PDB file of C-alpha atoms in Angstrom:
ATOM      1  CA  MET Z 441      -6.613   5.005   8.840  1.00 68.00           C
ATOM      2  CA  GLU Z 442      -5.938   3.053   5.683  1.00 74.00           C
ATOM      3  CA  GLU Z 443      -2.218   4.104   5.230  1.00 78.00           C
ATOM      4  CA  LEU Z 444      -1.668   2.548   8.709  1.00 88.00           C
ATOM      5  CA  LYS Z 445      -3.657  -0.536   8.399  1.00 89.00           C
ATOM      6  CA  PHE Z 446      -0.598  -2.748   7.787  1.00 90.00           C
ATOM      7  CA  LEU Z 447       0.750  -1.537  11.132  1.00 94.00           C
ATOM      8  CA  GLU Z 448      -2.348  -2.878  12.794  1.00 93.00           C
ATOM      9  CA  GLU Z 449      -2.087  -6.272  10.875  1.00 93.00           C
ATOM     10  CA  GLN Z 450       1.446  -6.623  12.430  1.00 94.00           C
ATOM     11  CA  GLN Z 451       0.191  -5.723  15.930  1.00 95.00           C
ATOM     12  CA  VAL Z 452       2.305  -2.722  16.148  1.00 96.00           C
ATOM     13  CA  ALA Z 453       1.599  -0.970  19.601  1.00 97.00           C
ATOM     14  CA  SER Z 454      -1.698   0.736  19.292  1.00 96.00           C
ATOM     15  CA  GLU Z 455      -0.126   3.827  21.414  1.00 97.00           C
ATOM     16  CA  LEU Z 456       2.418   4.295  18.609  1.00 97.00           C
ATOM     17  CA  ILE Z 457      -0.152   4.195  15.851  1.00 96.00           C
ATOM     18  CA  LYS Z 458      -2.166   6.784  17.727  1.00 96.00           C
ATOM     19  CA  ARG Z 459       0.816   9.037  18.149  1.00 97.00           C
ATOM     20  CA  VAL Z 460       1.587   8.633  14.385  1.00 96.00           C
ATOM     21  CA  GLU Z 461      -1.952   9.675  13.529  1.00 96.00           C
ATOM     22  CA  GLU Z 462      -1.580  12.660  15.790  1.00 96.00           C
ATOM     23  CA  PHE Z 463       1.642  13.673  14.020  1.00 95.00           C
ATOM     24  CA  ARG Z 464       0.087  13.375  10.564  1.00 94.00           C
ATOM     25  CA  SER Z 465      -2.623  15.579  11.766  1.00 94.00           C
ATOM     26  CA  GLN Z 466      -0.306  18.199  13.237  1.00 94.00           C
ATOM     27  CA  TYR Z 467       2.239  18.590  10.442  1.00 91.00           C
ATOM     28  CA  GLU Z 468       0.839  19.704   7.097  1.00 89.00           C
ATOM     29  CA  VAL Z 469       2.685  18.973   3.853  1.00 90.00           C
ATOM     30  CA  VAL Z 470       3.928  21.829   1.804  1.00 87.00           C
ATOM     31  CA  PRO Z 471       1.933  21.603  -1.395  1.00 89.00           C
ATOM     32  CA  GLU Z 472       4.807  21.760  -3.718  1.00 87.00           C
ATOM     33  CA  THR Z 473       6.566  18.749  -2.049  1.00 87.00           C
ATOM     34  CA  ALA Z 474       3.469  16.586  -1.869  1.00 88.00           C
ATOM     35  CA  GLY Z 475       4.628  14.809  -5.145  1.00 89.00           C
ATOM     36  CA  ARG Z 476       7.387  13.274  -3.017  1.00 87.00           C
ATOM     37  CA  ILE Z 477       5.042  11.410  -0.937  1.00 91.00           C
ATOM     38  CA  VAL Z 478       4.805   7.838  -2.443  1.00 90.00           C
ATOM     39  CA  LYS Z 479       3.200   4.662  -1.380  1.00 92.00           C
ATOM     40  CA  PRO Z 480       5.828   2.093  -1.173  1.00 93.00           C
ATOM     41  CA  SER Z 481       5.926  -0.603  -3.755  1.00 91.00           C
ATOM     42  CA  ILE Z 482       7.049  -2.922  -1.037  1.00 94.00           C
ATOM     43  CA  PRO Z 483       5.453  -3.227   2.360  1.00 93.00           C
ATOM     44  CA  PHE Z 484       7.947  -3.616   5.225  1.00 95.00           C
ATOM     45  CA  TYR Z 485       7.508  -6.583   7.792  1.00 95.00           C
ATOM     46  CA  GLY Z 486       8.895  -6.527  11.204  1.00 95.00           C
ATOM     47  CA  LYS Z 487       6.893  -5.495  14.302  1.00 96.00           C
ATOM     48  CA  ASP Z 488       9.884  -4.892  16.540  1.00 97.00           C
ATOM     49  CA  ILE Z 489      11.780  -2.932  13.838  1.00 97.00           C
ATOM     50  CA  LEU Z 490       8.876  -0.839  13.089  1.00 97.00           C
ATOM     51  CA  GLU Z 491       8.224  -0.020  16.582  1.00 97.00           C
ATOM     52  CA  MET Z 492      11.652   1.003  17.359  1.00 97.00           C
ATOM     53  CA  ALA Z 493      11.962   3.221  14.173  1.00 96.00           C
ATOM     54  CA  ILE Z 494       8.641   4.943  14.827  1.00 97.00           C
ATOM     55  CA  ALA Z 495       9.427   5.662  18.502  1.00 97.00           C
ATOM     56  CA  GLY Z 496      12.646   7.128  17.509  1.00 95.00           C
ATOM     57  CA  LEU Z 497      11.180   9.278  14.841  1.00 94.00           C
ATOM     58  CA  LEU Z 498       8.372  10.645  17.040  1.00 95.00           C
ATOM     59  CA  LYS Z 499      11.096  11.899  19.416  1.00 94.00           C
ATOM     60  CA  GLY Z 500      12.930  13.616  16.594  1.00 90.00           C
ATOM     61  CA  GLU Z 501      15.982  11.265  16.686  1.00 90.00           C
ATOM     62  CA  ASN Z 502      17.858  10.166  13.628  1.00 88.00           C
ATOM     63  CA  LEU Z 503      18.260   6.448  12.653  1.00 91.00           C
ATOM     64  CA  LEU Z 504      21.233   4.460  11.471  1.00 88.00           C
ATOM     65  CA  LEU Z 505      20.046   1.338   9.795  1.00 90.00           C
ATOM     66  CA  THR Z 506      22.734  -1.237   9.531  1.00 88.00           C
ATOM     67  CA  GLY Z 507      22.850  -4.875   8.036  1.00 87.00           C
ATOM     68  CA  PRO Z 508      23.888  -6.834   4.876  1.00 88.00           C
ATOM     69  CA  LYS Z 509      22.376  -6.496   1.624  1.00 89.00           C
ATOM     70  CA  ALA Z 510      18.653  -7.160   1.046  1.00 92.00           C
ATOM     71  CA  THR Z 511      17.513  -6.875   4.658  1.00 94.00           C
ATOM     72  CA  GLY Z 512      15.010  -4.013   3.824  1.00 93.00           C
ATOM     73  CA  LYS Z 513      16.880  -0.933   4.888  1.00 92.00           C
ATOM     74  CA  ASN Z 514      15.652   1.279   1.983  1.00 91.00           C
ATOM     75  CA  ILE Z 515      12.293  -0.465   2.023  1.00 94.00           C
ATOM     76  CA  LEU Z 516      11.837   0.503   5.673  1.00 95.00           C
ATOM     77  CA  ALA Z 517      12.832   4.093   5.061  1.00 92.00           C
ATOM     78  CA  GLU Z 518      10.271   4.288   2.262  1.00 93.00           C
ATOM     79  CA  ASN Z 519       7.663   2.750   4.398  1.00 95.00           C
ATOM     80  CA  LEU Z 520       8.463   5.226   7.302  1.00 95.00           C
ATOM     81  CA  ALA Z 521       8.065   8.244   5.227  1.00 93.00           C
ATOM     82  CA  TYR Z 522       4.736   6.997   4.091  1.00 94.00           C
ATOM     83  CA  ILE Z 523       3.640   6.207   7.591  1.00 95.00           C
ATOM     84  CA  PHE Z 524       4.478   9.658   8.754  1.00 95.00           C
ATOM     85  CA  ASN Z 525       3.015  11.247   5.500  1.00 94.00           C
ATOM     86  CA  ARG Z 526       6.352  13.011   4.812  1.00 91.00           C
ATOM     87  CA  PRO Z 527       8.090  13.651   1.470  1.00 90.00           C
ATOM     88  CA  ALA Z 528      10.987  11.507   0.896  1.00 86.00           C
ATOM     89  CA  TYR Z 529      14.564  12.390  -0.411  1.00 82.00           C
ATOM     90  CA  ASN Z 530      17.266   9.907  -1.113  1.00 81.00           C
ATOM     91  CA  VAL Z 531      20.830  10.696  -1.720  1.00 78.00           C
ATOM     92  CA  SER Z 532      24.012   8.417  -2.062  1.00 76.00           C
ATOM     93  CA  PHE Z 533      27.304   9.299  -0.675  1.00 72.00           C
ATOM     94  CA  HIS Z 534      30.289   8.886  -3.017  1.00 70.00           C
ATOM     95  CA  VAL Z 535      33.783  10.156  -3.457  1.00 71.00           C
ATOM     96  CA  ASN Z 536      32.434  13.470  -4.989  1.00 75.00           C
ATOM     97  CA  THR Z 537      29.864  14.279  -2.339  1.00 75.00           C
ATOM     98  CA  ASN Z 538      30.661  17.589  -0.527  1.00 76.00           C
ATOM     99  CA  SER Z 539      29.017  20.007   1.833  1.00 77.00           C
ATOM    100  CA  GLY Z 540      27.553  21.968  -1.008  1.00 78.00           C
ATOM    101  CA  ASP Z 541      25.527  18.818  -2.192  1.00 74.00           C
ATOM    102  CA  LEU Z 542      24.172  18.389   1.402  1.00 76.00           C
ATOM    103  CA  ILE Z 543      23.760  21.882   2.759  1.00 81.00           C
ATOM    104  CA  GLY Z 544      23.761  24.089  -0.409  1.00 83.00           C
ATOM    105  CA  THR Z 545      26.005  26.376  -2.348  1.00 84.00           C
ATOM    106  CA  ASP Z 546      25.714  29.834  -3.928  1.00 81.00           C
ATOM    107  CA  THR Z 547      24.661  29.958  -7.567  1.00 83.00           C
ATOM    108  CA  PHE Z 548      23.877  32.684 -10.047  1.00 77.00           C
ATOM    109  CA  VAL Z 549      20.142  33.074 -11.036  1.00 80.00           C
ATOM    110  CA  ASP Z 550      18.505  36.068 -12.772  1.00 83.00           C
ATOM    111  CA  ASN Z 551      21.591  38.205 -12.275  1.00 81.00           C
ATOM    112  CA  GLU Z 552      21.506  37.341  -8.376  1.00 84.00           C
ATOM    113  CA  VAL Z 553      23.557  35.250  -6.188  1.00 85.00           C
ATOM    114  CA  LYS Z 554      21.180  32.712  -4.698  1.00 84.00           C
ATOM    115  CA  LEU Z 555      21.366  29.691  -2.502  1.00 82.00           C
ATOM    116  CA  ARG Z 556      20.967  26.277  -4.129  1.00 82.00           C
ATOM    117  CA  LYS Z 557      19.648  24.382  -1.486  1.00 83.00           C
ATOM    118  CA  GLY Z 558      21.257  21.025  -0.655  1.00 80.00           C
ATOM    119  CA  THR Z 559      19.465  17.664   0.374  1.00 79.00           C
ATOM    120  CA  ILE Z 560      19.804  18.077   4.129  1.00 80.00           C
ATOM    121  CA  TYR Z 561      18.796  21.756   3.941  1.00 83.00           C
ATOM    122  CA  GLN Z 562      15.577  20.841   2.076  1.00 79.00           C
ATOM    123  CA  CYS Z 563      14.929  17.876   4.520  1.00 77.00           C
ATOM    124  CA  ALA Z 564      15.004  20.427   7.320  1.00 80.00           C
ATOM    125  CA  GLU Z 565      13.013  23.241   5.807  1.00 83.00           C
ATOM    126  CA  TYR Z 566      10.157  21.064   4.374  1.00 78.00           C
ATOM    127  CA  GLY Z 567      10.121  18.116   6.803  1.00 79.00           C
ATOM    128  CA  PHE Z 568      11.391  15.631   4.455  1.00 81.00           C
ATOM    129  CA  ILE Z 569      12.552  12.126   5.662  1.00 83.00           C
ATOM    130  CA  GLY Z 570      15.936  11.880   4.205  1.00 81.00           C
ATOM    131  CA  THR Z 571      17.609   8.508   3.418  1.00 83.00           C
ATOM    132  CA  MET Z 572      21.342   8.846   3.023  1.00 76.00           C
ATOM    133  CA  ASN Z 573      23.035   5.766   1.620  1.00 76.00           C
ATOM    134  CA  TYR Z 574      26.909   5.176   1.879  1.00 68.00           C
ATOM    135  CA  GLY Z 575      29.007   2.265   1.081  1.00 59.00           C
ATOM    136  CA  TYR Z 576      31.673   0.535   3.270  1.00 50.00           C
ATOM    137  CA  ALA Z 577      34.840   1.689   1.538  1.00 45.00           C
ATOM    138  CA  GLY Z 578      36.748   4.620   2.990  1.00 46.00           C
ATOM    139  CA  THR Z 579      33.747   5.460   5.397  1.00 55.00           C
ATOM    140  CA  LYS Z 580      35.307   4.466   8.671  1.00 58.00           C
ATOM    141  CA  GLU Z 581      35.234   8.012  10.132  1.00 57.00           C
ATOM    142  CA  LEU Z 582      31.596   8.613   8.977  1.00 60.00           C
ATOM    143  CA  ASN Z 583      30.451   5.296  10.373  1.00 62.00           C
ATOM    144  CA  GLU Z 584      31.889   6.168  13.706  1.00 65.00           C
ATOM    145  CA  ALA Z 585      30.378   9.561  13.565  1.00 62.00           C
ATOM    146  CA  LEU Z 586      26.939   8.317  12.689  1.00 66.00           C
ATOM    147  CA  VAL Z 587      26.984   5.558  15.354  1.00 67.00           C
ATOM    148  CA  SER Z 588      27.890   8.215  18.036  1.00 72.00           C
ATOM    149  CA  ARG Z 589      25.020  10.491  17.111  1.00 79.00           C
ATOM    150  CA  PHE Z 590      22.284   8.202  15.673  1.00 87.00           C
ATOM    151  CA  LEU Z 591      19.926   5.567  17.089  1.00 91.00           C
ATOM    152  CA  VAL Z 592      21.120   2.280  15.508  1.00 91.00           C
ATOM    153  CA  ILE Z 593      18.745  -0.353  14.210  1.00 93.00           C
ATOM    154  CA  ASP Z 594      20.299  -3.702  13.224  1.00 94.00           C
ATOM    155  CA  MET Z 595      18.266  -5.119  10.347  1.00 95.00           C
ATOM    156  CA  PRO Z 596      17.757  -8.876  10.426  1.00 94.00           C
ATOM    157  CA  ALA Z 597      17.908 -11.095   7.384  1.00 95.00           C
ATOM    158  CA  GLN Z 598      14.776 -11.875   5.448  1.00 95.00           C
ATOM    159  CA  THR Z 599      12.764 -14.891   6.926  1.00 96.00           C
ATOM    160  CA  GLU Z 600       9.989 -17.099   5.350  1.00 96.00           C
ATOM    161  CA  GLU Z 601       7.557 -15.300   7.600  1.00 95.00           C
ATOM    162  CA  SER Z 602       8.617 -11.848   6.244  1.00 95.00           C
ATOM    163  CA  LEU Z 603       8.629 -12.891   2.719  1.00 96.00           C
ATOM    164  CA  GLU Z 604       5.273 -14.572   3.041  1.00 95.00           C
ATOM    165  CA  PHE Z 605       3.839 -11.449   4.320  1.00 94.00           C
ATOM    166  CA  ILE Z 606       5.396  -9.294   1.528  1.00 95.00           C
ATOM    167  CA  PHE Z 607       4.270 -11.675  -1.213  1.00 94.00           C
ATOM    168  CA  ARG Z 608       0.894 -12.220   0.059  1.00 93.00           C
ATOM    169  CA  ARG Z 609       0.206  -8.397   0.149  1.00 92.00           C
ATOM    170  CA  MET Z 610       1.736  -7.698  -3.147  1.00 93.00           C
ATOM    171  CA  PHE Z 611       0.426 -10.833  -5.017  1.00 93.00           C
ATOM    172  CA  PRO Z 612      -2.769 -11.952  -3.307  1.00 92.00           C
ATOM    173  CA  ASN Z 613      -3.768 -14.078  -6.292  1.00 90.00           C
ATOM    174  CA  ILE Z 614      -0.571 -16.074  -6.652  1.00 88.00           C
ATOM    175  CA  LYS Z 615      -0.921 -19.684  -6.154  1.00 90.00           C
ATOM    176  CA  GLU Z 616       0.559 -21.110  -2.862  1.00 92.00           C
ATOM    177  CA  ASN Z 617       3.023 -23.352  -4.550  1.00 92.00           C
ATOM    178  CA  ALA Z 618       4.357 -20.678  -6.682  1.00 89.00           C
ATOM    179  CA  ARG Z 619       4.742 -18.349  -3.815  1.00 91.00           C
ATOM    180  CA  THR Z 620       6.630 -20.982  -1.857  1.00 93.00           C
ATOM    181  CA  GLN Z 621       8.989 -21.635  -4.796  1.00 92.00           C
ATOM    182  CA  PHE Z 622       9.706 -17.818  -5.062  1.00 91.00           C
ATOM    183  CA  ILE Z 623      10.340 -17.531  -1.486  1.00 95.00           C
ATOM    184  CA  GLY Z 624      12.520 -20.717  -1.524  1.00 95.00           C
ATOM    185  CA  VAL Z 625      14.728 -19.144  -4.292  1.00 92.00           C
ATOM    186  CA  PHE Z 626      15.398 -15.994  -2.204  1.00 95.00           C
ATOM    187  CA  LEU Z 627      16.071 -17.823   0.952  1.00 96.00           C
ATOM    188  CA  ASP Z 628      18.555 -20.104  -0.876  1.00 96.00           C
ATOM    189  CA  LEU Z 629      20.211 -17.022  -2.562  1.00 95.00           C
ATOM    190  CA  GLN Z 630      20.509 -15.476   0.883  1.00 95.00           C
ATOM    191  CA  LEU Z 631      22.075 -18.441   2.554  1.00 95.00           C
ATOM    192  CA  LYS Z 632      24.535 -18.856  -0.239  1.00 95.00           C
ATOM    193  CA  ALA Z 633      25.531 -15.086  -0.149  1.00 94.00           C
ATOM    194  CA  THR Z 634      25.994 -15.400   3.646  1.00 93.00           C
ATOM    195  CA  ASN Z 635      28.436 -18.123   3.138  1.00 94.00           C
ATOM    196  CA  SER Z 636      30.159 -16.438   0.427  1.00 93.00           C
ATOM    197  CA  GLU Z 637      29.332 -19.137  -2.086  1.00 95.00           C
ATOM    198  CA  ILE Z 638      28.029 -16.550  -4.625  1.00 92.00           C
ATOM    199  CA  SER Z 639      28.255 -12.761  -4.981  1.00 91.00           C
ATOM    200  CA  THR Z 640      25.666 -10.669  -3.202  1.00 91.00           C
ATOM    201  CA  LYS Z 641      24.516  -9.122  -6.501  1.00 90.00           C
ATOM    202  CA  PRO Z 642      21.716 -11.510  -7.238  1.00 91.00           C
ATOM    203  CA  LEU Z 643      20.515 -11.198  -3.618  1.00 93.00           C
ATOM    204  CA  ASP Z 644      17.841  -8.554  -4.681  1.00 92.00           C
ATOM    205  CA  LEU Z 645      14.498  -8.664  -3.233  1.00 94.00           C
ATOM    206  CA  ARG Z 646      13.260  -5.917  -5.587  1.00 93.00           C
ATOM    207  CA  GLY Z 647      14.636  -7.846  -8.442  1.00 93.00           C
ATOM    208  CA  LEU Z 648      12.772 -11.106  -7.509  1.00 94.00           C
ATOM    209  CA  LEU Z 649       9.529  -9.030  -7.130  1.00 94.00           C
ATOM    210  CA  ALA Z 650       9.912  -7.334 -10.326  1.00 94.00           C
ATOM    211  CA  ALA Z 651      10.368 -10.841 -11.917  1.00 92.00           C
ATOM    212  CA  MET Z 652       7.020 -11.951 -10.268  1.00 91.00           C
ATOM    213  CA  LYS Z 653       5.348  -8.872 -11.632  1.00 92.00           C
ATOM    214  CA  ILE Z 654       6.649  -9.588 -15.219  1.00 93.00           C
ATOM    215  CA  VAL Z 655       5.349 -13.214 -14.889  1.00 90.00           C
ATOM    216  CA  GLU Z 656       1.907 -11.547 -14.826  1.00 88.00           C
ATOM    217  CA  THR Z 657       2.380 -10.413 -18.354  1.00 92.00           C
ATOM    218  CA  GLY Z 658       2.682 -13.990 -19.499  1.00 92.00           C
ATOM    219  CA  LEU Z 659       6.469 -14.448 -19.554  1.00 94.00           C
ATOM    220  CA  SER Z 660       7.665 -17.743 -18.288  1.00 93.00           C
ATOM    221  CA  PRO Z 661       8.909 -17.736 -14.600  1.00 89.00           C
ATOM    222  CA  ARG Z 662      12.415 -19.090 -15.743  1.00 91.00           C
ATOM    223  CA  LYS Z 663      12.824 -16.084 -18.229  1.00 95.00           C
ATOM    224  CA  ALA Z 664      11.528 -13.625 -15.737  1.00 93.00           C
ATOM    225  CA  VAL Z 665      13.727 -14.867 -12.981  1.00 91.00           C
ATOM    226  CA  THR Z 666      16.743 -14.709 -15.407  1.00 93.00           C
ATOM    227  CA  MET Z 667      16.125 -11.028 -15.874  1.00 94.00           C
ATOM    228  CA  GLY Z 668      15.439 -10.173 -12.287  1.00 92.00           C
ATOM    229  CA  VAL Z 669      18.066 -12.473 -10.485  1.00 92.00           C
ATOM    230  CA  VAL Z 670      20.199 -14.750 -12.482  1.00 91.00           C
ATOM    231  CA  ASN Z 671      21.701 -12.398 -15.007  1.00 92.00           C
ATOM    232  CA  LYS Z 672      23.019 -10.092 -11.876  1.00 88.00           C
TER     233      LYS Z 672
END
């Protein structure tokens, strides 16, 4: 199956791939939600992480992805939704998030009181893979609750090997020396952010990849990286 080819490239356990194929065949997608099945713009690299995440989802468990910025938490979630051929829903927790946003609340439509379905309700009803993002400020109780009920996957920092896999897949025609330089930029930013020498704001893999895409239009790499990374 073409959608699962990148799992085979990373030598993910064949039994897990077989189980995923069976899952995709067994659970159909509701037509009106098919538009939420989107091929990820960035492939996820990491055999062990993929195997743990796939095994957990196959058994109906919820996953808590932990780790610092730019370790690929959202990228993994997007890839998992595509691997399982499920619609994806993303919601960010903030100070104004309430139960109505997540479960639903009554609303008035066509002179009738009807339920406006929340994110979690829709995920349960349509088989979405829901990604819930929350920050660190004021979320101690939430974090403790999630840890006690979710399977936890600690996301490792990006490595030269993982970036090489991503860049080769996204930019197969890029020259090796250019690819090496872009990878070096990200790894240097990652090290400096880890050591608190710089803010974590420029540590943005999506921003760097966006810069590489912009270079294809003819813009100089310096200007592209300025927009995608430096100005942050």
